Coordinates of C-alpha atoms and ligand atoms in Angstrom, one line a residue:
M1 CA -28.6 1.9 -61.7
D2 CA -29.7 0.9 -58.2
A3 CA -27.0 2.0 -55.8
E4 CA -27.6 -0.9 -53.4
R5 CA -26.6 -3.4 -56.1
L6 CA -23.1 -1.9 -56.4
E7 CA -22.4 -3.1 -52.9
L8 CA -23.6 -6.6 -53.5
I9 CA -20.3 -8.4 -54.3
P10 CA -18.2 -6.6 -51.7
L11 CA -21.0 -7.4 -49.2
L12 CA -21.0 -11.1 -50.1
L13 CA -17.2 -11.2 -49.7
A14 CA -17.5 -9.4 -46.3
I15 CA -20.0 -11.9 -45.1
Q16 CA -17.8 -14.7 -46.3
D17 CA -14.8 -13.2 -44.4
E18 CA -16.9 -13.1 -41.2
F19 CA -18.7 -16.5 -41.4
G20 CA -16.6 -18.5 -43.9
Y21 CA -19.5 -18.8 -46.4
V22 CA -22.7 -17.2 -47.7
S23 CA -25.6 -19.1 -46.3
E24 CA -29.1 -19.2 -47.8
F25 CA -30.3 -17.3 -44.7
A26 CA -27.6 -14.6 -45.5
M27 CA -28.8 -14.4 -49.1
Q28 CA -32.4 -14.0 -48.1
F29 CA -31.4 -11.3 -45.6
I30 CA -29.4 -9.4 -48.2
A31 CA -32.3 -9.8 -50.7
N32 CA -34.7 -8.1 -48.2
E33 CA -32.3 -5.4 -47.2
L34 CA -31.2 -4.4 -50.7
R35 CA -34.6 -5.1 -52.2
I36 CA -33.1 -7.4 -54.9
P37 CA -34.9 -10.7 -55.7
A38 CA -33.4 -13.6 -53.8
S39 CA -33.1 -15.6 -57.0
E40 CA -30.7 -12.9 -58.4
I41 CA -28.6 -13.0 -55.3
Y42 CA -28.4 -16.7 -55.6
G43 CA -27.4 -16.3 -59.3
V44 CA -24.5 -14.0 -58.3
V45 CA -23.3 -16.2 -55.5
T46 CA -23.3 -19.4 -57.6
F47 CA -21.5 -17.6 -60.5
F48 CA -18.2 -16.8 -58.8
H49 CA -15.8 -19.6 -57.8
F50 CA -14.4 -17.8 -54.7
I51 CA -17.8 -17.2 -53.0
N52 CA -18.4 -20.2 -50.8
K53 CA -21.9 -21.5 -50.8
K54 CA -21.4 -23.9 -48.0
P55 CA -19.1 -24.1 -44.9
K56 CA -15.5 -25.0 -45.9
G57 CA -12.4 -25.8 -43.9
K58 CA -10.5 -23.3 -41.8
F59 CA -7.7 -23.7 -44.4
I60 CA -8.9 -23.8 -48.0
I61 CA -6.2 -25.3 -50.2
R62 CA -6.5 -24.5 -53.9
L63 CA -4.0 -26.2 -56.2
S64 CA -3.5 -24.6 -59.6
R65 CA -4.2 -27.0 -62.4
D66 CA -2.9 -25.0 -65.4
M67 CA -0.7 -26.9 -67.8
S68 CA 2.5 -25.4 -66.5
S69 CA 1.7 -26.6 -63.1
I70 CA 0.8 -30.1 -64.4
M71 CA 4.1 -30.2 -66.3
K72 CA 6.1 -29.3 -63.2
G73 CA 4.6 -31.9 -60.9
A74 CA 1.2 -30.7 -59.7
K75 CA -0.1 -34.3 -59.9
S76 CA 2.5 -35.5 -57.4
V77 CA 1.7 -32.5 -55.1
A78 CA -2.0 -33.4 -55.4
R79 CA -1.2 -37.0 -54.4
Q80 CA 0.7 -35.8 -51.3
L81 CA -2.2 -33.5 -50.4
R82 CA -4.7 -36.3 -50.7
N83 CA -2.5 -38.6 -48.6
D84 CA -1.7 -36.1 -45.9
L85 CA -5.3 -34.9 -45.6
G86 CA -7.1 -38.2 -46.2
I87 CA -9.7 -36.5 -48.5
R88 CA -10.2 -36.1 -52.2
F89 CA -10.4 -32.9 -54.1
G90 CA -13.7 -31.2 -53.5
E91 CA -13.9 -32.5 -49.9
T92 CA -13.4 -31.1 -46.4
T93 CA -11.8 -33.0 -43.6
P94 CA -14.2 -34.3 -40.9
D95 CA -12.6 -32.0 -38.3
G96 CA -13.4 -28.9 -40.5
M97 CA -9.7 -27.9 -40.7
F98 CA -9.0 -28.4 -44.4
T99 CA -10.9 -28.1 -47.7
L100 CA -9.0 -29.3 -50.8
E101 CA -9.8 -28.0 -54.3
W102 CA -8.3 -27.6 -57.8
T103 CA -8.4 -24.1 -59.1
S104 CA -7.7 -22.4 -62.5
C105 CA -4.4 -20.7 -63.0
I106 CA -3.3 -18.5 -60.1
G107 CA -0.6 -16.6 -62.1
M108 CA 2.5 -18.5 -60.7
N109 CA 3.3 -20.5 -63.8
Y110 CA 7.1 -19.8 -63.7
Q111 CA 7.2 -21.0 -60.2
A112 CA 4.9 -24.0 -60.7
P113 CA 3.5 -26.0 -59.1
A114 CA 1.8 -23.5 -56.9
M115 CA -1.2 -23.4 -54.6
M116 CA -3.2 -21.0 -52.4
V117 CA -3.8 -21.6 -48.7
N118 CA -6.6 -19.2 -48.1
N119 CA -5.1 -16.1 -49.6
E120 CA -1.4 -16.9 -49.3
V121 CA 0.5 -18.3 -52.2
F122 CA 3.0 -21.1 -52.0
S123 CA 5.1 -21.9 -55.1
N124 CA 7.8 -24.2 -56.4
L125 CA 6.0 -26.9 -54.4
T126 CA 7.4 -30.4 -53.9
P127 CA 5.7 -33.2 -52.0
P128 CA 7.9 -32.8 -48.9
M129 CA 7.2 -29.0 -48.9
V130 CA 3.5 -29.7 -49.0
H131 CA 3.8 -32.1 -46.1
R132 CA 5.5 -29.4 -44.1
I133 CA 2.9 -26.7 -45.0
I134 CA 0.1 -29.1 -43.9
E135 CA 1.9 -29.7 -40.6
D136 CA 2.4 -26.0 -40.1
C137 CA -1.3 -25.4 -40.7
R138 CA -2.2 -28.2 -38.2
Q139 CA -0.1 -26.4 -35.6
E140 CA -1.4 -23.1 -36.9
L141 CA 2.2 -21.9 -37.5
Y142 CA 1.6 -21.4 -41.2
A143 CA 4.1 -18.7 -42.1
H144 CA 3.2 -15.8 -44.4
R145 CA 5.2 -16.1 -47.6
P146 CA 4.4 -13.0 -49.6
T147 CA 5.1 -13.5 -53.3
V148 CA 4.5 -9.9 -54.4
G149 CA 7.3 -8.9 -56.7
N150 CA 9.2 -12.0 -55.7
V151 CA 10.6 -13.3 -58.9
G152 CA 13.3 -15.3 -57.2
E153 CA 15.9 -16.6 -59.6
T154 CA 13.5 -16.2 -62.4
H155 CA 14.4 -13.9 -65.3
A156 CA 12.4 -10.7 -65.3
S157 CA 13.5 -8.1 -67.8
M158 CA 11.3 -5.0 -67.7
M159 CA 13.8 -2.4 -68.9
S160 CA 11.4 0.3 -70.1
Y161 CA 9.6 0.2 -66.8
S162 CA 12.6 0.1 -64.5
S163 CA 14.2 3.1 -66.3
H164 CA 11.0 5.2 -66.2
E165 CA 11.4 8.3 -64.1
L166 CA 8.3 7.9 -61.9
N167 CA 5.4 10.3 -62.7
S168 CA 7.4 12.0 -65.5
G169 CA 4.6 11.2 -68.0
L170 CA 2.0 12.7 -65.7
I171 CA 4.1 15.7 -64.9
R172 CA 4.7 16.3 -68.6
A173 CA 1.0 15.9 -69.5
I174 CA -0.2 18.3 -66.8
R175 CA 2.4 21.0 -67.3
E176 CA 2.9 20.9 -71.1
M177 CA 0.0 19.1 -72.8
T178 CA -3.7 19.5 -73.3
P179 CA -5.8 16.3 -73.0
A180 CA -6.1 16.2 -76.8
E181 CA -2.3 16.3 -77.1
V182 CA -2.0 13.3 -74.7
I183 CA -4.4 11.3 -76.8
G184 CA -2.5 12.4 -79.9
E185 CA 0.8 11.1 -78.5
L186 CA -0.8 7.8 -77.7
T187 CA -2.4 7.6 -81.1
V188 CA 0.8 8.4 -83.0
S189 CA 2.7 5.8 -80.8
G190 CA 0.5 3.0 -82.2
L191 CA 0.1 1.4 -78.8
K192 CA -2.5 -1.4 -78.9
G193 CA -4.2 -2.9 -75.9
R194 CA -1.9 -5.4 -74.3
G195 CA -4.7 -7.6 -72.9
G196 CA -4.9 -9.5 -76.1
A197 CA -7.6 -7.8 -78.2
G198 CA -5.1 -5.3 -79.6
F199 CA -7.5 -2.3 -79.9
P200 CA -5.6 1.0 -80.4
T201 CA -5.3 2.8 -77.1
G202 CA -5.3 6.3 -78.5
V203 CA -8.5 5.6 -80.4
K204 CA -10.2 4.2 -77.3
W205 CA -9.2 7.2 -75.2
N206 CA -10.4 9.5 -78.0
L207 CA -13.8 7.8 -78.3
A208 CA -14.3 8.1 -74.5
A209 CA -13.1 11.8 -74.6
K210 CA -15.7 12.6 -77.3
A211 CA -18.5 10.6 -75.7
E212 CA -21.3 12.6 -74.2
G213 CA -21.4 12.6 -70.4
D214 CA -20.3 14.5 -67.4
V215 CA -19.3 11.4 -65.5
K216 CA -16.7 9.0 -67.0
Y217 CA -14.7 6.1 -65.6
I218 CA -11.2 4.6 -66.1
I219 CA -11.0 0.9 -65.3
C220 CA -7.8 -1.0 -64.9
N221 CA -8.4 -4.6 -65.9
A222 CA -6.3 -6.6 -63.4
D223 CA -8.3 -9.7 -63.8
E224 CA -5.3 -11.6 -65.3
G225 CA -6.9 -15.0 -65.7
E226 CA -5.5 -16.3 -69.0
P227 CA -3.6 -19.5 -68.0
G228 CA 0.1 -19.0 -68.4
T229 CA 0.0 -15.2 -67.8
F230 CA 1.6 -13.6 -64.8
K231 CA 3.2 -10.4 -66.1
D232 CA 0.4 -8.1 -64.8
R233 CA 0.9 -9.5 -61.3
I234 CA 4.6 -8.7 -61.4
I235 CA 3.9 -5.2 -62.9
L236 CA 1.5 -4.6 -60.0
G237 CA 4.0 -5.9 -57.5
K238 CA 7.0 -4.0 -58.8
Y239 CA 5.6 -1.0 -60.8
A240 CA 2.2 -0.2 -59.4
D241 CA 2.9 3.5 -59.6
L242 CA 3.4 3.2 -63.3
V243 CA -0.1 1.7 -63.6
F244 CA -1.7 4.4 -61.4
E245 CA 0.2 7.0 -63.4
G246 CA -1.3 5.6 -66.6
M247 CA -4.8 5.6 -65.1
T248 CA -4.4 9.2 -64.0
L249 CA -3.2 10.1 -67.5
A250 CA -6.2 8.4 -69.0
G251 CA -8.5 10.3 -66.5
Y252 CA -6.8 13.6 -67.6
A253 CA -7.2 12.7 -71.3
V254 CA -10.8 11.7 -71.3
G255 CA -12.2 13.8 -68.5
A256 CA -12.8 11.1 -65.9
T257 CA -12.6 11.7 -62.2
E258 CA -12.9 8.1 -60.9
G259 CA -10.6 5.1 -61.6
I260 CA -11.2 1.5 -60.5
V261 CA -8.7 -1.3 -60.4
Y262 CA -10.6 -4.6 -60.9
L263 CA -8.2 -7.0 -59.1
R264 CA -8.7 -10.7 -59.5
Y265 CA -9.4 -12.6 -56.2
E266 CA -6.3 -14.7 -56.7
Y267 CA -4.2 -11.6 -56.3
T268 CA -5.7 -10.6 -53.0
H269 CA -2.1 -10.9 -51.6
V270 CA -1.1 -7.9 -53.8
R271 CA -3.9 -5.6 -52.5
P272 CA -2.1 -4.2 -49.3
H273 CA 0.8 -3.2 -51.4
L274 CA -1.5 -1.4 -53.9
E275 CA -3.5 0.3 -51.2
A276 CA -0.2 1.6 -49.7
A277 CA 0.9 2.9 -53.1
L278 CA -2.5 4.7 -53.5
A279 CA -2.3 6.3 -50.1
A280 CA 1.2 7.6 -50.9
R281 CA 0.0 9.0 -54.1
R282 CA -2.8 10.8 -52.4
Q283 CA -0.3 12.2 -49.9
A284 CA 1.8 13.5 -52.7
N285 CA -1.2 15.1 -54.5
L286 CA -0.7 12.7 -57.4
L287 CA -4.4 11.7 -56.7
G288 CA -7.2 13.7 -55.3
R289 CA -8.3 17.3 -56.0
N290 CA -6.3 19.6 -58.3
I291 CA -3.6 17.1 -59.0
L292 CA -0.1 18.5 -59.0
G293 CA -1.7 22.0 -58.7
K294 CA -3.7 21.6 -61.9
E295 CA -6.8 23.6 -61.2
G296 CA -9.9 21.6 -61.9
F297 CA -8.2 18.2 -62.5
S298 CA -9.4 15.7 -59.9
F299 CA -9.0 12.0 -60.0
D300 CA -8.9 9.1 -57.5
I301 CA -8.6 5.4 -57.7
R302 CA -10.2 2.6 -55.7
I303 CA -9.7 -1.2 -55.8
H304 CA -12.5 -3.6 -56.4
M305 CA -12.0 -7.3 -55.8
G306 CA -13.1 -9.9 -58.3
A307 CA -14.6 -13.1 -56.9
G308 CA -13.2 -15.7 -59.3
A309 CA -14.4 -15.9 -62.9
Y310 CA -12.1 -16.0 -65.9
V311 CA -14.8 -14.5 -68.2
C312 CA -14.7 -11.3 -66.2
G313 CA -11.5 -10.5 -68.0
E314 CA -13.8 -9.6 -70.9
E315 CA -14.5 -5.9 -70.5
T316 CA -18.3 -6.0 -70.5
A317 CA -18.4 -9.0 -68.2
L318 CA -16.1 -7.1 -65.9
I319 CA -18.5 -4.1 -65.9
E320 CA -21.5 -6.4 -65.2
S321 CA -19.6 -7.8 -62.2
L322 CA -18.7 -4.3 -61.0
E323 CA -22.4 -3.5 -61.1
G324 CA -23.2 -6.4 -58.8
R325 CA -24.4 -8.9 -61.4
R326 CA -23.2 -12.3 -62.8
G327 CA -20.1 -11.6 -64.9
Q328 CA -21.7 -12.4 -68.2
P329 CA -20.5 -10.5 -71.4
R330 CA -22.9 -8.0 -72.9
N331 CA -23.9 -7.7 -76.5
R332 CA -21.8 -5.0 -78.3
P333 CA -22.5 -2.3 -79.4
P334 CA -22.9 -0.2 -77.4
Y335 CA -19.2 -0.4 -76.5
P336 CA -18.0 0.7 -73.0
V337 CA -16.4 3.9 -74.3
E338 CA -20.0 5.1 -75.1
K339 CA -22.0 3.2 -72.5
G340 CA -20.0 1.4 -69.9
L341 CA -20.1 1.4 -66.1
H342 CA -23.5 2.7 -64.9
G343 CA -24.2 3.5 -68.5
R344 CA -21.4 6.1 -68.6
P345 CA -18.5 6.4 -71.0
T346 CA -15.8 4.0 -69.7
V347 CA -12.2 3.2 -70.7
V348 CA -11.2 -0.3 -69.8
N349 CA -7.4 -0.9 -70.2
N350 CA -5.2 -3.7 -69.2
V351 CA -2.5 -3.3 -66.5
E352 CA 0.4 -3.5 -69.1
T353 CA -1.3 -1.0 -71.4
L354 CA -1.6 1.6 -68.7
A355 CA 2.0 1.2 -67.5
T356 CA 3.2 1.4 -71.1
A357 CA 1.1 4.5 -71.8
S358 CA 3.0 6.3 -68.9
C359 CA 6.3 5.5 -70.6
I360 CA 5.1 6.8 -73.9
V361 CA 3.8 10.1 -72.6
A362 CA 7.1 10.5 -70.7
R363 CA 9.4 9.7 -73.6
G364 CA 7.3 10.6 -76.6
A365 CA 5.7 8.5 -79.4
K366 CA 8.9 8.7 -81.5
W367 CA 10.8 6.6 -78.9
F368 CA 8.1 3.9 -78.9
T369 CA 7.7 3.8 -82.7
S370 CA 11.4 3.3 -83.1
I371 CA 10.9 -0.2 -81.5
G372 CA 9.0 -3.1 -83.1
T373 CA 7.7 -3.6 -86.7
E374 CA 5.7 -1.6 -89.2
R375 CA 2.3 -2.8 -87.9
S376 CA 3.4 -3.7 -84.3
K377 CA 4.9 -0.7 -82.5
G378 CA 7.0 -0.9 -79.4
F379 CA 7.7 -3.7 -77.0
K380 CA 5.6 -6.3 -75.3
L381 CA 5.9 -8.2 -72.0
F382 CA 5.8 -12.0 -72.4
S383 CA 5.1 -14.4 -69.5
V384 CA 7.1 -17.6 -70.4
S385 CA 6.6 -20.9 -68.6
G386 CA 6.6 -24.7 -69.3
D387 CA 9.5 -26.7 -70.7
C388 CA 12.3 -24.1 -70.8
A389 CA 15.3 -23.5 -68.6
R390 CA 14.6 -19.7 -68.2
P391 CA 11.0 -19.0 -67.5
G392 CA 9.9 -15.6 -66.4
V393 CA 8.8 -12.2 -67.8
Y394 CA 10.6 -10.8 -70.9
E395 CA 10.3 -7.4 -72.3
L396 CA 10.9 -7.9 -76.1
P397 CA 10.3 -5.8 -79.2
W398 CA 7.5 -7.0 -81.4
G399 CA 8.8 -8.9 -84.5
M400 CA 10.8 -11.7 -83.0
T401 CA 10.1 -15.2 -84.2
V402 CA 9.0 -18.0 -81.9
Q403 CA 12.3 -19.7 -82.6
Q404 CA 14.3 -16.6 -81.4
L405 CA 12.2 -16.5 -78.2
L406 CA 12.8 -20.2 -77.6
E407 CA 16.5 -19.6 -77.9
L408 CA 16.3 -16.8 -75.4
V409 CA 14.4 -18.8 -72.8
D410 CA 16.5 -21.9 -73.4
G411 CA 13.5 -23.9 -74.8
A412 CA 15.0 -25.0 -78.1
G413 CA 14.0 -28.4 -79.3
A414 CA 10.4 -27.8 -78.2
K415 CA 7.5 -29.8 -79.8
A416 CA 5.0 -26.9 -79.8
V417 CA 4.5 -23.5 -78.2
Q418 CA 1.2 -22.1 -77.0
V419 CA 1.3 -18.4 -77.8
G420 CA -1.3 -16.1 -76.2
G421 CA -2.6 -18.4 -73.5
Y422 CA -5.3 -21.0 -73.9
T423 CA -7.3 -18.7 -76.2
G424 CA -4.2 -18.1 -78.3
E425 CA -2.6 -20.3 -80.9
L426 CA -0.8 -23.7 -80.7
V427 CA 2.3 -23.3 -82.9
P428 CA 4.0 -26.6 -83.9
A429 CA 7.8 -26.9 -84.3
G430 CA 7.5 -26.7 -88.1
E431 CA 6.1 -23.1 -87.7
F432 CA 8.6 -21.7 -85.3
G433 CA 9.6 -19.2 -87.9
R434 CA 6.4 -17.3 -87.4
V435 CA 6.6 -13.7 -86.1
M436 CA 5.2 -12.4 -82.9
G437 CA 3.3 -9.2 -83.9
Y438 CA -0.1 -8.1 -85.1
E439 CA 0.9 -9.1 -88.7
D440 CA 1.0 -12.7 -87.6
L441 CA 0.8 -13.8 -83.9
G442 CA -0.7 -10.8 -82.1
I443 CA -0.9 -12.2 -78.7
G444 CA -1.8 -11.3 -75.1
G445 CA 1.6 -12.3 -73.7
S446 CA 1.4 -15.9 -72.4
I447 CA 3.9 -18.3 -73.8
I448 CA 3.8 -22.0 -72.7
V449 CA 6.5 -24.2 -74.1
Y450 CA 5.8 -27.9 -74.7
G451 CA 8.8 -30.1 -74.9
Q452 CA 9.2 -33.3 -76.9
G453 CA 7.3 -36.1 -75.2
R454 CA 4.4 -34.0 -74.0
D455 CA 1.1 -35.6 -74.6
M456 CA -1.0 -33.3 -76.8
L457 CA -4.3 -35.0 -75.8
E458 CA -3.5 -34.2 -72.2
V459 CA -2.9 -30.6 -73.2
A460 CA -6.3 -30.5 -75.0
E461 CA -8.0 -32.2 -72.1
N462 CA -6.6 -29.6 -69.7
Y463 CA -7.6 -26.6 -71.9
L464 CA -11.1 -27.9 -72.5
E465 CA -11.7 -28.7 -68.8
F466 CA -10.8 -25.1 -68.1
F467 CA -13.2 -23.8 -70.8
V468 CA -16.1 -26.0 -69.6
E469 CA -15.5 -24.8 -66.1
E470 CA -15.3 -21.1 -67.1
S471 CA -18.0 -20.8 -69.7
C472 CA -20.7 -18.4 -68.4
G473 CA -23.3 -20.5 -70.1
Q474 CA -25.1 -17.8 -72.1
C475 CA -24.3 -19.3 -75.6
T476 CA -25.5 -22.8 -76.3
G477 CA -22.4 -23.7 -78.4
C478 CA -20.0 -22.7 -75.7
R479 CA -22.0 -24.2 -72.9
I480 CA -22.7 -27.6 -74.4
G481 CA -20.2 -27.7 -77.3
N482 CA -17.1 -27.5 -75.2
A483 CA -18.3 -30.3 -73.0
K484 CA -18.8 -32.4 -76.2
L485 CA -15.3 -31.6 -77.3
L486 CA -13.9 -32.7 -73.9
D487 CA -15.8 -35.9 -74.2
G488 CA -14.3 -36.3 -77.7
V489 CA -10.8 -36.0 -76.1
H490 CA -11.7 -38.6 -73.5
R491 CA -12.8 -40.9 -76.3
L492 CA -9.6 -40.3 -78.2
Q493 CA -7.6 -41.1 -75.0
K494 CA -9.5 -44.4 -74.7
G495 CA -9.3 -45.2 -78.4
T496 CA -13.1 -45.2 -78.7
C497 CA -13.6 -42.2 -81.0
S498 CA -14.5 -43.1 -84.6
N499 CA -13.2 -41.1 -87.5
R500 CA -16.8 -40.1 -88.3
Y501 CA -17.4 -38.8 -84.8
L502 CA -14.0 -37.0 -84.9
N503 CA -15.0 -35.2 -88.1
D504 CA -18.4 -34.3 -86.5
L505 CA -16.5 -32.8 -83.6
I506 CA -14.3 -30.7 -85.9
G507 CA -17.5 -29.4 -87.5
L508 CA -18.9 -28.6 -84.1
S509 CA -15.7 -26.8 -83.2
H510 CA -16.2 -24.4 -86.1
S511 CA -19.9 -23.9 -85.1
I512 CA -18.9 -23.0 -81.5
K513 CA -16.5 -20.4 -82.8
T514 CA -19.1 -18.7 -85.0
T515 CA -22.0 -18.8 -82.6
S516 CA -20.3 -17.6 -79.4
K517 CA -20.6 -14.1 -78.1
C518 CA -17.2 -13.6 -76.5
G519 CA -13.6 -14.5 -76.9
L520 CA -13.9 -17.6 -74.7
G521 CA -16.2 -19.5 -76.9
Q522 CA -14.7 -18.0 -80.1
A523 CA -11.3 -19.5 -79.2
S524 CA -12.0 -22.5 -77.0
P525 CA -12.3 -25.0 -79.8
D526 CA -9.0 -24.0 -81.3
I527 CA -7.0 -26.5 -79.3
F528 CA -9.2 -29.3 -80.7
I529 CA -8.8 -28.1 -84.2
A530 CA -5.0 -27.6 -83.7
I531 CA -4.3 -31.1 -82.4
N532 CA -6.2 -32.5 -85.3
E533 CA -4.3 -30.4 -87.7
H534 CA -0.8 -30.6 -86.4
F535 CA -0.7 -33.8 -84.3
K536 CA -3.1 -36.1 -86.1
E537 CA -0.7 -39.0 -86.1
E538 CA -0.1 -38.7 -82.4
I539 CA -3.7 -38.5 -81.4
M540 CA -4.7 -41.3 -83.7
A541 CA -1.8 -43.5 -82.3
R542 CA -4.2 -45.0 -79.8
P543 CA -6.4 -47.7 -81.4
V544 CA -9.3 -45.8 -83.1
L545 CA -12.6 -47.4 -84.1
A546 CA -13.2 -47.5 -87.9
A547 CA -15.7 -45.1 -89.3
Ligands
SF4_601 FE1 -20.4 -16.9 -72.0 FE2 -19.1 -18.7 -73.6 FE3 -21.0 -17.1 -74.6 FE4 -18.6 -16.1 -73.8 S1 -18.9 -17.5 -75.5 S2 -20.7 -15.2 -73.5 S3 -18.2 -17.4 -72.0 S4 -21.3 -18.7 -73.1

């Protein structure tokens, strides 16, 4: 692995901070300095949404266009922005002050609509608020409104985390347990990865521990890009120490000395808080050499910023990005636990998984297995947004039905619920008796409630626009097929989709699923299939051409 390359993305972001964008001259200069072909630099620059390829305004306004934002008024906010700035989305004002863009979900769904102005986040927007923010920017008064840990009036129950005695898991492990015993505790607990894939955490740690290699890595996947998910941001804001404790435990268990938090660019505002927490841990000898006096156990953590690409939430794409490449998923095997970052054994765990691992080591597997169901142990955090009166983060035991969850969040009477984000499953009202757990709906944690009257074609259009935008382009089915499905939705909206063409598109949906390399393409057609299966009458209500 060429060392220069590792610095590529941080270098590109630093150039952008200085000059506002990465010019072709800068790319050529970097290519010469790092001895990397200019075409590859260009490939990286053009891959990430948050690396500017051309000059932009002093204030870059990015309005989130996830479904929760759309449902809560993002379109009227967009109108206000267009009117105030006199430009369309994708344009910059002639005086160079403002650039206006749509962006994918920024993790503020329960306070939607929301937007970023440069790296600051503004939420619960209304048109008058937007007008004031623009005026403040014009007068350069724009006040910092940090949102870290700010859950406002929103419900946020995280009982297991708030009652955790800080570092008690790490202290127990170092003083009383061997690395193998830590892995054993995790394995017996039945904890599965909370990012969505659900791979058993103890098994993952064990594979990495047994893998050959004197250098190993622990990566915390904080690239929380699944639309509708915001729990990881709140964990990082309120319980960062729990996550760092979990990473250190993983380091102890598998024999790693370096941890990396891969933080999505949209969460730049959380970084100062995380850096301060890391500094305090170093001060307290919870990171560094001979941690808590344990001879020979050294571990430290650094933060690496993502640059805006949903697919980097996939662990091999994340590793590619960390190595200074386009964030495109790799073929597996080999899996990261054998050959990950720089070809070394690497554990990639989600934020929630690591925080939960700390609680388990502190309290024991028995505590965890006493919660949940036979096949789904413990609790899970759910990010709830959309048409409900009590959006927010909920810590719940596995095994609840969708209906029970809806009652809790005051969303009863819903038409459908998207469980697991856009790559999850659309559950119609007739199936609200289904169980949230690996035996049925084993989900990543995003719940979007759709009330009666929501247009399911608009929902499908929104999802497919997202997938078209975020496809990395490696697989033909995903790259071209999703665009075809989006076109099919547009035809359905206009009433110009024949039955035959609709059937062709359903066939195409299944092909995309089977020919795609990663979870994005494997799940992206599900919304098209679901609206045809559950809402056929509604989507065919518009005049449709005969076959
Ligand atoms: Fe890229 Fe889509 Fe293929 Fe995933 S399925 S590797 S996002 S083209």
